[in-house]
Coordinates of C-alpha atoms in Angstrom, one line a residue:
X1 CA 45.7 83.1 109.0
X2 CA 47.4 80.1 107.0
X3 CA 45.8 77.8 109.1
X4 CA 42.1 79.2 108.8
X5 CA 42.7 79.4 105.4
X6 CA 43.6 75.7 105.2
X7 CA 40.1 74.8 106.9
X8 CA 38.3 76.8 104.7
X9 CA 39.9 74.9 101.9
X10 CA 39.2 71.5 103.9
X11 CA 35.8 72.7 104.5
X12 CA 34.1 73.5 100.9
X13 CA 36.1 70.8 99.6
X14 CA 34.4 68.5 101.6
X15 CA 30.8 70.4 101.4
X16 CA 31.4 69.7 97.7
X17 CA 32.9 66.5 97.2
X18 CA 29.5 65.1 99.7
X19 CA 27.3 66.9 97.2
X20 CA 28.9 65.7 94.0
X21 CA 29.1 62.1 95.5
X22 CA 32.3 62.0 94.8
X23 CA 35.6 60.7 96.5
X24 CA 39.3 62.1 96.8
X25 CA 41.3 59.5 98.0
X26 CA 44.7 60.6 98.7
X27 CA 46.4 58.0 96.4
X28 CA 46.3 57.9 92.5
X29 CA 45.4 54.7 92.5
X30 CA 43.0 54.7 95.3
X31 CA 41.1 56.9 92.6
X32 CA 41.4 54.6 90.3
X33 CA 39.9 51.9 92.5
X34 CA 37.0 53.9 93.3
X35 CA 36.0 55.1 89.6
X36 CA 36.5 51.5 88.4
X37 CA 34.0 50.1 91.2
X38 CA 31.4 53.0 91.2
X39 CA 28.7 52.1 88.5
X40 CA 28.0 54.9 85.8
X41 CA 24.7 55.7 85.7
X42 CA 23.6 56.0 82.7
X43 CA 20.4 57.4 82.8
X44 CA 22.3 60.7 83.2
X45 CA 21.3 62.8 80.4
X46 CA 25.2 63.1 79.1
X47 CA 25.1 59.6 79.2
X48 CA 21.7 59.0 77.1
X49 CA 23.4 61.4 74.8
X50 CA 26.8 59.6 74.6
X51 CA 24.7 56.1 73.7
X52 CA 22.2 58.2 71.7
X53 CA 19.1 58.3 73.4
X54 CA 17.6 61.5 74.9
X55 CA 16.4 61.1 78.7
X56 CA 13.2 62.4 78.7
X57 CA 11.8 64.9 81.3
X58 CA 10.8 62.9 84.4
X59 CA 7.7 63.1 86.0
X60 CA 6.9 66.0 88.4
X61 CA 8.5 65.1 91.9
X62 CA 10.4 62.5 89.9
X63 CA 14.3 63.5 90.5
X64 CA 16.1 60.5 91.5
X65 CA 17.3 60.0 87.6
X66 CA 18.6 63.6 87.2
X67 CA 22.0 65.4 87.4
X68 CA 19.8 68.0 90.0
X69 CA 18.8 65.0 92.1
X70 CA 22.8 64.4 92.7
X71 CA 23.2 67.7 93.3
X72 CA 21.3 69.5 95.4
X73 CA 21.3 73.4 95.5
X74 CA 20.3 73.0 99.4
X75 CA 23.2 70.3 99.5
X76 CA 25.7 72.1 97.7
X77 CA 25.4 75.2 99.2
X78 CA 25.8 77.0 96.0
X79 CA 22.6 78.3 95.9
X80 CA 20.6 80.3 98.8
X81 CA 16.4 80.7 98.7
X82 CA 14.7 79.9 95.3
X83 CA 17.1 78.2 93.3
X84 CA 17.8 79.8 89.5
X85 CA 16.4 77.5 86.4
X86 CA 17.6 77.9 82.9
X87 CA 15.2 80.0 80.9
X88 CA 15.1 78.0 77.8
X89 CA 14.7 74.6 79.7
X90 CA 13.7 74.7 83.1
X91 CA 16.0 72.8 84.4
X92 CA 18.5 73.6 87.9
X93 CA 21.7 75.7 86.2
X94 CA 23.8 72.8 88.2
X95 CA 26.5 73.2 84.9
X96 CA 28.8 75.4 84.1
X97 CA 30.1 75.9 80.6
X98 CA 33.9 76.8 80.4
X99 CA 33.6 77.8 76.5
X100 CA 30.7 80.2 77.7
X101 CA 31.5 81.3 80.5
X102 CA 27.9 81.1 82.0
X103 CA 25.6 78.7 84.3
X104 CA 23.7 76.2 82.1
X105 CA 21.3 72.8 82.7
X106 CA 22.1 69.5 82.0
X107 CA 19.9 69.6 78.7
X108 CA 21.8 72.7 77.6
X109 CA 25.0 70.4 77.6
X110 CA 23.1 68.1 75.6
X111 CA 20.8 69.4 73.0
X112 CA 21.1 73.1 74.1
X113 CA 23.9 75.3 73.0
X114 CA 26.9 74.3 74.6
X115 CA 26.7 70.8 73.2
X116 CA 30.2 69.9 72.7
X117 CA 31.6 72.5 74.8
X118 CA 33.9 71.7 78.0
X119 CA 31.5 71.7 80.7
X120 CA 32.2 71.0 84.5
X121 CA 29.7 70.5 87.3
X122 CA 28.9 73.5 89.3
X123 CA 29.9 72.0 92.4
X124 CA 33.2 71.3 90.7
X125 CA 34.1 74.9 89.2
X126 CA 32.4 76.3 92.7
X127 CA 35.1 74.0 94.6
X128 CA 38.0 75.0 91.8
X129 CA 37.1 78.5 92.4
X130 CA 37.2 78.3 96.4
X131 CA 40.7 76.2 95.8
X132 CA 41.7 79.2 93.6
X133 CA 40.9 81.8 96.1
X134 CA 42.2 79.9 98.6
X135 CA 45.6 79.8 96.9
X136 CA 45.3 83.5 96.0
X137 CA 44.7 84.5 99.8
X138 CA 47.6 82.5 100.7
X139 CA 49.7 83.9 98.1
X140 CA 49.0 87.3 99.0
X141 CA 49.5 86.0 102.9
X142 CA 53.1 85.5 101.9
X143 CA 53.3 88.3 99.9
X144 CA 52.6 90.7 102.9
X145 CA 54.7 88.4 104.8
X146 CA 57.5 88.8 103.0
X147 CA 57.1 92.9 102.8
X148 CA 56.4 93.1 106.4
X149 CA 59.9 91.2 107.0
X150 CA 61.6 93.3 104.5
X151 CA 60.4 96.4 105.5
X152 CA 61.4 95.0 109.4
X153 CA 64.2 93.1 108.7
X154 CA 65.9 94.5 105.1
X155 CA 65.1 97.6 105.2
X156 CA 66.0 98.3 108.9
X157 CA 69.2 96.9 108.0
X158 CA 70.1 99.3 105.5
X159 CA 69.5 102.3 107.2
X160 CA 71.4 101.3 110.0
X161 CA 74.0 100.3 107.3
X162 CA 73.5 103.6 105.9
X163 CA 73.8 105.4 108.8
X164 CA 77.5 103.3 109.1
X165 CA 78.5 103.5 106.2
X166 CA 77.7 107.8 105.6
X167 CA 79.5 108.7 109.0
X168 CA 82.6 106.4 107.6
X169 CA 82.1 108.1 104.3
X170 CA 82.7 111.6 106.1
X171 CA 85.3 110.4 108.5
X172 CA 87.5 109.3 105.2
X173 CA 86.3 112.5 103.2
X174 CA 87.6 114.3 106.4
X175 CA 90.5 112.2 107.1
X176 CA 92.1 112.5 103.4
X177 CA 91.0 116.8 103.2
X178 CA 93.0 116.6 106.5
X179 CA 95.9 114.9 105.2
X180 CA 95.5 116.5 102.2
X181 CA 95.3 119.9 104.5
X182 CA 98.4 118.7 106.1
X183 CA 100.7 118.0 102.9
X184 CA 99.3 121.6 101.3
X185 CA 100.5 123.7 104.5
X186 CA 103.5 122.0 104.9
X187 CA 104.4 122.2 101.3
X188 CA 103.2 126.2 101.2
X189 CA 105.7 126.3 104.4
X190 CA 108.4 124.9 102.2
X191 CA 107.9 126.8 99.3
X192 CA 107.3 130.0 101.2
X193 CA 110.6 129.2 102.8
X194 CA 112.2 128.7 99.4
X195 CA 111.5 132.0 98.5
X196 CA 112.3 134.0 101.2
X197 CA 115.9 132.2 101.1
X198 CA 116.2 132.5 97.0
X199 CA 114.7 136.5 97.7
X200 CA 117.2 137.3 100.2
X201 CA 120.4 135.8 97.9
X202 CA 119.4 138.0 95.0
X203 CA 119.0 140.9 98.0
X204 CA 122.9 139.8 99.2
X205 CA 124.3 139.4 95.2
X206 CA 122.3 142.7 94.4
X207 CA 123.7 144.7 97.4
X208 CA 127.1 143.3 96.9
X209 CA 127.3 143.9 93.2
X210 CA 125.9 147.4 94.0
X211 CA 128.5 148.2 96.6
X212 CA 131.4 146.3 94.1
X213 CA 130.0 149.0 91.3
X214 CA 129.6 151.6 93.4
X215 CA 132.8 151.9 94.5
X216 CA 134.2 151.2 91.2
X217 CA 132.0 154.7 89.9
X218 CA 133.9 156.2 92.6
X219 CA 137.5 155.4 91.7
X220 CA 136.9 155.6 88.2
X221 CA 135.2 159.2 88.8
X222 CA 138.0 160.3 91.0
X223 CA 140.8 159.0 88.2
X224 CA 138.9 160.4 85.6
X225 CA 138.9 163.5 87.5
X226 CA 142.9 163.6 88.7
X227 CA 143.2 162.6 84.5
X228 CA 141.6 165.6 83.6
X229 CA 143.1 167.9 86.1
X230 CA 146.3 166.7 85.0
X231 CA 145.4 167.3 81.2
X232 CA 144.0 170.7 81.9
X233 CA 146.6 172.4 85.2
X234 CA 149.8 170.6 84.1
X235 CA 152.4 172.1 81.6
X236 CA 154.0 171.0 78.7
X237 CA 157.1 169.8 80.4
X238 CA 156.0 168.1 83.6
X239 CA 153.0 166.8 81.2
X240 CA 155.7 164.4 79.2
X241 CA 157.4 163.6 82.2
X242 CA 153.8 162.2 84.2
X243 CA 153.6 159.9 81.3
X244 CA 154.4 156.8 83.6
X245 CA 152.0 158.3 86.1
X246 CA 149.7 158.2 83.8
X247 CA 149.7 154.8 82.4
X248 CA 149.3 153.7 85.9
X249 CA 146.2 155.7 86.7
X250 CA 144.5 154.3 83.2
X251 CA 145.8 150.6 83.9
X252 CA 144.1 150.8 87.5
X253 CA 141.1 152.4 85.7
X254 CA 141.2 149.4 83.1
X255 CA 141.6 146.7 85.8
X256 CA 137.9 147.7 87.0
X257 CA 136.1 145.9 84.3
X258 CA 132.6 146.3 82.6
X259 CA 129.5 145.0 84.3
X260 CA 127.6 142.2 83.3
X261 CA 124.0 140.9 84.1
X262 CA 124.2 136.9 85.3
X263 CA 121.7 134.3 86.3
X264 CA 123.1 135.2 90.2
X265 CA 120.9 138.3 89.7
X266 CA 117.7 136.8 88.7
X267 CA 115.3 134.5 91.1
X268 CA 115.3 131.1 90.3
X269 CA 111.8 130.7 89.5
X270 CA 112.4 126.6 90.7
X271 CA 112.1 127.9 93.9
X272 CA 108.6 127.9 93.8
X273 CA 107.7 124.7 91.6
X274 CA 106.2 122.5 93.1
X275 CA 104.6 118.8 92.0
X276 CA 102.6 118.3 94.7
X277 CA 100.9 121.4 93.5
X278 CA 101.2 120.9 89.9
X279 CA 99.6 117.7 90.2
X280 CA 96.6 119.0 92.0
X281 CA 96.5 121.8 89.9
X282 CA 96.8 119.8 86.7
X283 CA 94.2 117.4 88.4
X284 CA 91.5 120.2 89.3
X285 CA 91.3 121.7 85.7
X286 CA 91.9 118.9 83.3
X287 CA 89.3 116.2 86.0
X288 CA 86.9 119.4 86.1
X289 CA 83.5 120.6 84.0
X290 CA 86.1 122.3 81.3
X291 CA 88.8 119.6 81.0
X292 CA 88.1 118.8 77.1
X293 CA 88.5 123.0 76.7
X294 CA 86.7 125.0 73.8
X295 CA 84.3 123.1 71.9
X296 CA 85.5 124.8 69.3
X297 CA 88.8 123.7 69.1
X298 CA 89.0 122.1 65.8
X299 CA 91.6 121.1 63.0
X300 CA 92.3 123.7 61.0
X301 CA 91.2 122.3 57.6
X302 CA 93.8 125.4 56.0
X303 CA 96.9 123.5 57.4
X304 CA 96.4 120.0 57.0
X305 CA 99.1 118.2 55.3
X306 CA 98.3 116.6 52.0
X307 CA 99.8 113.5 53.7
X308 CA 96.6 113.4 56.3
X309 CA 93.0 113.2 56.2
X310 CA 90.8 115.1 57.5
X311 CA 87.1 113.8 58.9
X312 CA 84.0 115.6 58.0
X313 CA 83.8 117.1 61.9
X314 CA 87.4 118.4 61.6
X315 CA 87.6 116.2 65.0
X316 CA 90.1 113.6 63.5
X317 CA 93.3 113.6 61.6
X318 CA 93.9 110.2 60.2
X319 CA 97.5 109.2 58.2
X320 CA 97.1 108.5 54.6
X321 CA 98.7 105.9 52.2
X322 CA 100.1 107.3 49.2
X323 CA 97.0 106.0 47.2
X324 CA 94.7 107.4 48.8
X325 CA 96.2 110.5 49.2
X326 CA 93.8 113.0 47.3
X327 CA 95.7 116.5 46.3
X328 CA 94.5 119.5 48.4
X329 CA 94.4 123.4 46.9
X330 CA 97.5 125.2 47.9
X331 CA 97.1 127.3 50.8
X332 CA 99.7 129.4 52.6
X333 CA 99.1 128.1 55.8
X334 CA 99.2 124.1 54.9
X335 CA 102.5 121.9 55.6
X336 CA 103.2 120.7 52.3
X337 CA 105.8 118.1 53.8
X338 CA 105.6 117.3 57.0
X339 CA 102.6 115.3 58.2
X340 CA 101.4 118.1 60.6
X341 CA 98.2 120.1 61.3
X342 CA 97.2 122.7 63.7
X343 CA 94.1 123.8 65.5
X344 CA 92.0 126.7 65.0
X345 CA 92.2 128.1 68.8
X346 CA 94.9 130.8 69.2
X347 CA 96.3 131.2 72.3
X348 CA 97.6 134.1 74.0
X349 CA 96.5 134.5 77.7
X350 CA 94.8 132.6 80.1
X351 CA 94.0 129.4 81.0
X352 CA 93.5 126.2 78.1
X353 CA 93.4 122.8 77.9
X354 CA 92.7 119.6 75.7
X355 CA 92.5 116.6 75.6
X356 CA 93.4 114.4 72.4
X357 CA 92.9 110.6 72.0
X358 CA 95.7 108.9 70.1
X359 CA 94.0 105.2 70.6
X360 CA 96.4 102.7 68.7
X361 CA 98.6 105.3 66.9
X362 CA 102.0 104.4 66.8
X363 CA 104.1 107.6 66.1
X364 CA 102.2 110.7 66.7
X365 CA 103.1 114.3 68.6
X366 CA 101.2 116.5 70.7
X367 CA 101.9 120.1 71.9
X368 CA 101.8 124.2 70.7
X369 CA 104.0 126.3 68.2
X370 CA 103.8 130.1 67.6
X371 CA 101.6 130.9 64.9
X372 CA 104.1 131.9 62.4
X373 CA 105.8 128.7 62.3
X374 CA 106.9 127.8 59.0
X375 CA 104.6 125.8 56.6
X376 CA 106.3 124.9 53.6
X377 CA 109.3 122.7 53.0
X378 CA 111.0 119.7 54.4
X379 CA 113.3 121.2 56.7
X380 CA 113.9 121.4 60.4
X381 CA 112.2 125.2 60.7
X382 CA 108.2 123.2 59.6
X383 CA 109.2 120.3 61.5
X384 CA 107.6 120.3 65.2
X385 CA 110.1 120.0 68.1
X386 CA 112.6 120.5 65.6
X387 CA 113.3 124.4 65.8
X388 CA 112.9 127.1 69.1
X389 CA 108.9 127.6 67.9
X390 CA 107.6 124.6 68.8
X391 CA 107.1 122.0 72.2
X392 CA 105.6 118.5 71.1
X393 CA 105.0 115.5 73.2
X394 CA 106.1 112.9 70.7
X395 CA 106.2 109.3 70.9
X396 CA 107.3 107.1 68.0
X397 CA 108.6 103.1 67.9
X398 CA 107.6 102.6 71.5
X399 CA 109.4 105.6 73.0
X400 CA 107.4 108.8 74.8
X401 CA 110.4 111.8 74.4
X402 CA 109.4 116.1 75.1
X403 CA 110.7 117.5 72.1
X404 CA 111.7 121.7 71.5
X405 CA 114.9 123.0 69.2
X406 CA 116.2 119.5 68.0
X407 CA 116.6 118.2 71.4
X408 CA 115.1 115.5 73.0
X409 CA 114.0 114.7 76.7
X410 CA 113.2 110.9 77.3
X411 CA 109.6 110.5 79.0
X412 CA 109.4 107.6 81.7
X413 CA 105.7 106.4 80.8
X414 CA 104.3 103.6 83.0
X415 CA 101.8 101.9 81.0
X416 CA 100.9 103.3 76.9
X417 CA 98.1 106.3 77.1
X418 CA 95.2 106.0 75.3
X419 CA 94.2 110.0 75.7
X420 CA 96.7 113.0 76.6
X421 CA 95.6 116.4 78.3
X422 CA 97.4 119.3 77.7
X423 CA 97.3 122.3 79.7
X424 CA 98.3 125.6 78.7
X425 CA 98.3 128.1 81.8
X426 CA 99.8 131.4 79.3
X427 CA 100.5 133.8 83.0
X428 CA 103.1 131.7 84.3
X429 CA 104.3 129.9 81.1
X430 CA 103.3 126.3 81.9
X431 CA 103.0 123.3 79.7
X432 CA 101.8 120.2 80.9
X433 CA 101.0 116.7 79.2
X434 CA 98.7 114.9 81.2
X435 CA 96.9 111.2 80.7
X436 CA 93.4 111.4 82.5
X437 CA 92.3 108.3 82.7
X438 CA 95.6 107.7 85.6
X439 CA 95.7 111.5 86.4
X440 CA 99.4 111.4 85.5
X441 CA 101.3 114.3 84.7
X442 CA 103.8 112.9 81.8
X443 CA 105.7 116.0 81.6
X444 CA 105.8 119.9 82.1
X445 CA 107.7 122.5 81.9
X446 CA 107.7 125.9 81.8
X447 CA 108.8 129.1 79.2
X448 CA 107.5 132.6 78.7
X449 CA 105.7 132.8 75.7
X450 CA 106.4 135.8 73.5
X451 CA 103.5 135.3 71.2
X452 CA 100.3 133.5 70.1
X453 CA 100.2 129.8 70.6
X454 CA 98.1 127.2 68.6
X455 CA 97.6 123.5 69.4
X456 CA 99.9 121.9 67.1
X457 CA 99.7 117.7 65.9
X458 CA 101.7 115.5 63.5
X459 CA 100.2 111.5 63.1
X460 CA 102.1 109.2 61.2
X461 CA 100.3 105.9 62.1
X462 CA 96.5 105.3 62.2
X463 CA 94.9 107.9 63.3
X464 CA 94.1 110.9 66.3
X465 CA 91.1 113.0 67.7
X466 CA 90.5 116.2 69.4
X467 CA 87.9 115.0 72.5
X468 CA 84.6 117.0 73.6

C-alpha cells in the first residue's frame, strides 16, 4: 500500500508541476539555476500590478497572456466539465487565497478582495493538498501497522507472559500456604504435645500430693482418735503415767506438717506459647482491616499533663517547653507531674489494638495501666512502669526497655521504629508491641488482668500520635 501510495504522490505531482510549467529539480541549486534562467513574464496580471500597470482583459479567444492560459483546467485536472468562473470577474478561479480560505481569479488577487493576501496557485495548494493526504494515508498506514504488530506481537506476548507468570503466582501462593501448612501442624503437634506432658505432671504431682495427704488425714485421724480414747477411757493414774506415750503420739502428729499450694500444682501456661503463632497472630490483626483499632480512640483531654500539649483532634500529644506551657483547670483525672496522658478507650474484654507513630521522638513510652492509677504527685505510684499498674514500652537516650513495677527488661530492636502496634487480647492476658511497617513483634508478654485497662503514653521529646 506504501508503494501505491508513493506513485500516487509521483503521479499528481507530476500532473501538476506539467500544468504549472514548473520544475522540481532534485538539487537546491538546480532550482536556483532554473528560476534564474526562466524569464518572468510580466504580462502576468500580479506582475502588471507589482510594476503598476493593470493588464487589461484580452481579447475573446485571446489567452496566451493570462495566468488561465498557463494553467489549464483540462491540463490540470482540477476541474471536470464546465469549468467554475469567479462571479464578480469572470475570470477561471485558478487561485486560491490562504487568508480566505476560498477559490479566487487572478484579478481578485489584484484589484479584487484578496489584494495583499497570501495567495498560491491552484495547481499548487491542489498538489500541497494531495502531498498532505498522501502523508496522512501513510501515517495512518503505519499507524495500523504498528497496532496490527502490537496486537500480534505485544500483546500475544503478554498473555502468554500472563498465563506464566499467574500459574507461577499460584505455584508460590501454594508452595508458601504449604510450607506455611507444614510449620503450623508441626508446631500444633509440638504444642499439643507440650501439653499433654505438662497435663499429665500436674495429674502425677496432684495424685501424689493427694495420696501424701491422704494418708496423713488418716494417721492424724487415727492419733487423734487413740488421743481421745486415751483422754476419755483411761484413769487418773495410768493417765499421768502415758504422759511419754503421749508426747510421742503428738510429736508423730506434728512431724506431718501443713499443706501448701506451689507452682508444681499449677500448668505452666509456657507450655503453650508459641512465637510462631504469636507472630502470625500478631501479624493477622494488627496487618488486617482493623489494625489502627477504634476510631475513637483518642487522648483524653481530662488527663493530659500540664507539661504536654494537646492538638485540636486530640490525635497528638506533643512535649512542651516551659514557656509555652499554658496552665490547664485542675481536674482529678490529669497527671499534674509526670508528662503522661491516657486514652479515652477502656478496656476490659476482648480483642484491641493500636497503633501510635512516635516519628523522631526521642524518649517516649507506650503501653496500658488500670484505670485507677494514680494522677497526682511525683512519685513512683503516677509514674508509668514504675508501680504493679502499669506495662509501658519505653525507649529513652537510644535504648527500647519493657517496663512494669520499677523493673526493666532490655528490648533488642534492629533498626529505630517509626510506628508501634499494640495489641491487647484481654481472654488470655496478652500484650504485645509490634512495629508494622517490619511486622516485628518487639515484645509481649502475658498477665491476667483484674480490671479495666486504658491506653496509657508519656512523651518527653517532640512529639506522638494515635494513627487511623
Amino acid at each position: 500500500m506504501c508503494v501505491s501510495m508513493h506513485l500516487l504522490r509521483y503521479s499528481a505531482m507530476t500532473e501538476e508541476l506539467t500544468t504549472c510549467e514548473l520544475t522540481c529539480p532534485s538539487s537546491p541549486e538546480k532550482t536556483l539555476d532554473v528560476v534564474k534562467s526562466k524569464p518572468m513574464d510580466l504580462e502576468q496580471p500580479i506582475f502588471s500590478m507589482l510594476s503598476g500597470g493593470v493588464k487589461q482583459q484580452p481579447a475573446e479567444g485571446d489567452t496566451a497572456g493570462t495566468p488561465a492560459a498557463t494553467t489549464p483546467d483540462t491540463e490540470s485536472g482540477i476541474f471536470s466539465g464546465e469549468c467554475e468562473l469567479c462571479v464578480e470577474h469572470e475570470s477561471e478561479l485558478d487561485w486560491f487565497c490562504g487568508t480566505e480560505q476560498r477559490l479566487i481569479c487572478s484579478h481578485c488577487t489584484i484589484v479584487g478582495p484578496c489584494h495583499g493576501h497570501s495567495v498560491t496557485p491552484v495547481a499548487t495548494r491542489v498538489t500541497a493538498v494531495r502531498n498532505h493526504l498522501v502523508d496522512v494515508c501513510e501515517k495512518l498506514q503505519l499507524q495500523a501497522l504498528r497496532i496490527e504488530r502490537f496486537i500480534e506481537q505485544t500483546l500475544t506476548a503478554k498473555e502468554q507472559k500472563l498465563q506464566v507468570g499467574a500459574s507461577r503466582a499460584r505455584e508460590h501462593i501454594l508452595a508458601q500456604v504449604s510450607a506455611a501448612r507444614e510449620a503450623l501442624e508441626e508446631e500444633e503437634q509440638r504444642l499439643l504435645e507440650e501439653v499433654q506432658k505438662e497435663e499429665e505432671r500436674v495429674e502425677q504431682c496432684l495424685l501424689t500430693q493427694r495420696a501424701h495427704w491422704s494418708k496423713a488425714l488418716a494417721n492424724l485421724t487415727q492419733t487423734r482418735s487413740g488421743l481421745v480414747h486415751t483422754l476419755t477411757h483411761t484413769s487418773e493414774a495410768q493417765l499421768v503415767t502415758s504422759v511419754q506415750e503421749i508426747a510421742e503420739r503428738v510429736e508423730v502428729a506434728d512431724g506431718v506438717g501443713e499443706p501448701c499450694d506451689t507452682e508444681q500444682l499449677n500448668m505452666n501456661s509456657a507450655c503453650s506459647d508459641s512465637k510462631l503463632l504469636r507472630g502470625l497472630w500478631a501479624t493477622a490483626v494488627l496487618l488486617g482491616p482493623n489494625a489502627y483499632g477504634s476510631f475513637y480512640l483518642k487522648f483524653d483531654e481530662r488527663t493530659v499533663s500540664p507539661l504536654l500539649s494537646l492538638s485540636d483532634d486530640f490525635y497528638t500529644l506533643t512535649f512542651s517547653n516551659k514557656k509555652h506551657r499554658q496552665p490547664l483547670p485542675y481536674d482529678p483525672a490529669r497527671f499534674d507531674c509526670w508528662p503522661n496522658a491516657l486514652g479515652s478507650l477502656s478496656m476490659s474484654s476482648g480483642t484491641h489494638s493500636w497503633v501510635v507513630d512516635v516519628g523522631e521522638s526521642g524518649a517516649f513510652k507506650v503501653g496500658v495501666c488500670y484505670t485507677s492509677l494514680e494522677r497526682k504527685g511525683s512519685g513512683n505510684e503516677a509514674r508509668l512502669g514504675y508501680n504493679s499498674q502499669s506495662w509501658v514500652l519505653s525507649h529513652y537516650d537510644g535504648d527500647y526497655s519493657f517496663c512494669h513495677a520499677g523493673r526493666k527488661e532490655p528490648l533488642q530492636v534492629a533498626r529505630r521504629p517509626q510506628r508501634i502496634g499494640l495489641l491487647l487480647d484481654w481472654p488470655s492476658g496478652t500484650l504485645l508491641f509490634y512495629e508494622p511497617d517490619s511486622s516485628t513483634v518487639l515484645h509481649s508478654f502475658t498477665h491476667y488482668f483484674n480490671a479495666p485497662l486504658l491506653p496509657a503514653f508519656a512523651v518527653t521529646d517532640r512529639s506522638i500520635t494515635i494513627l487511623h
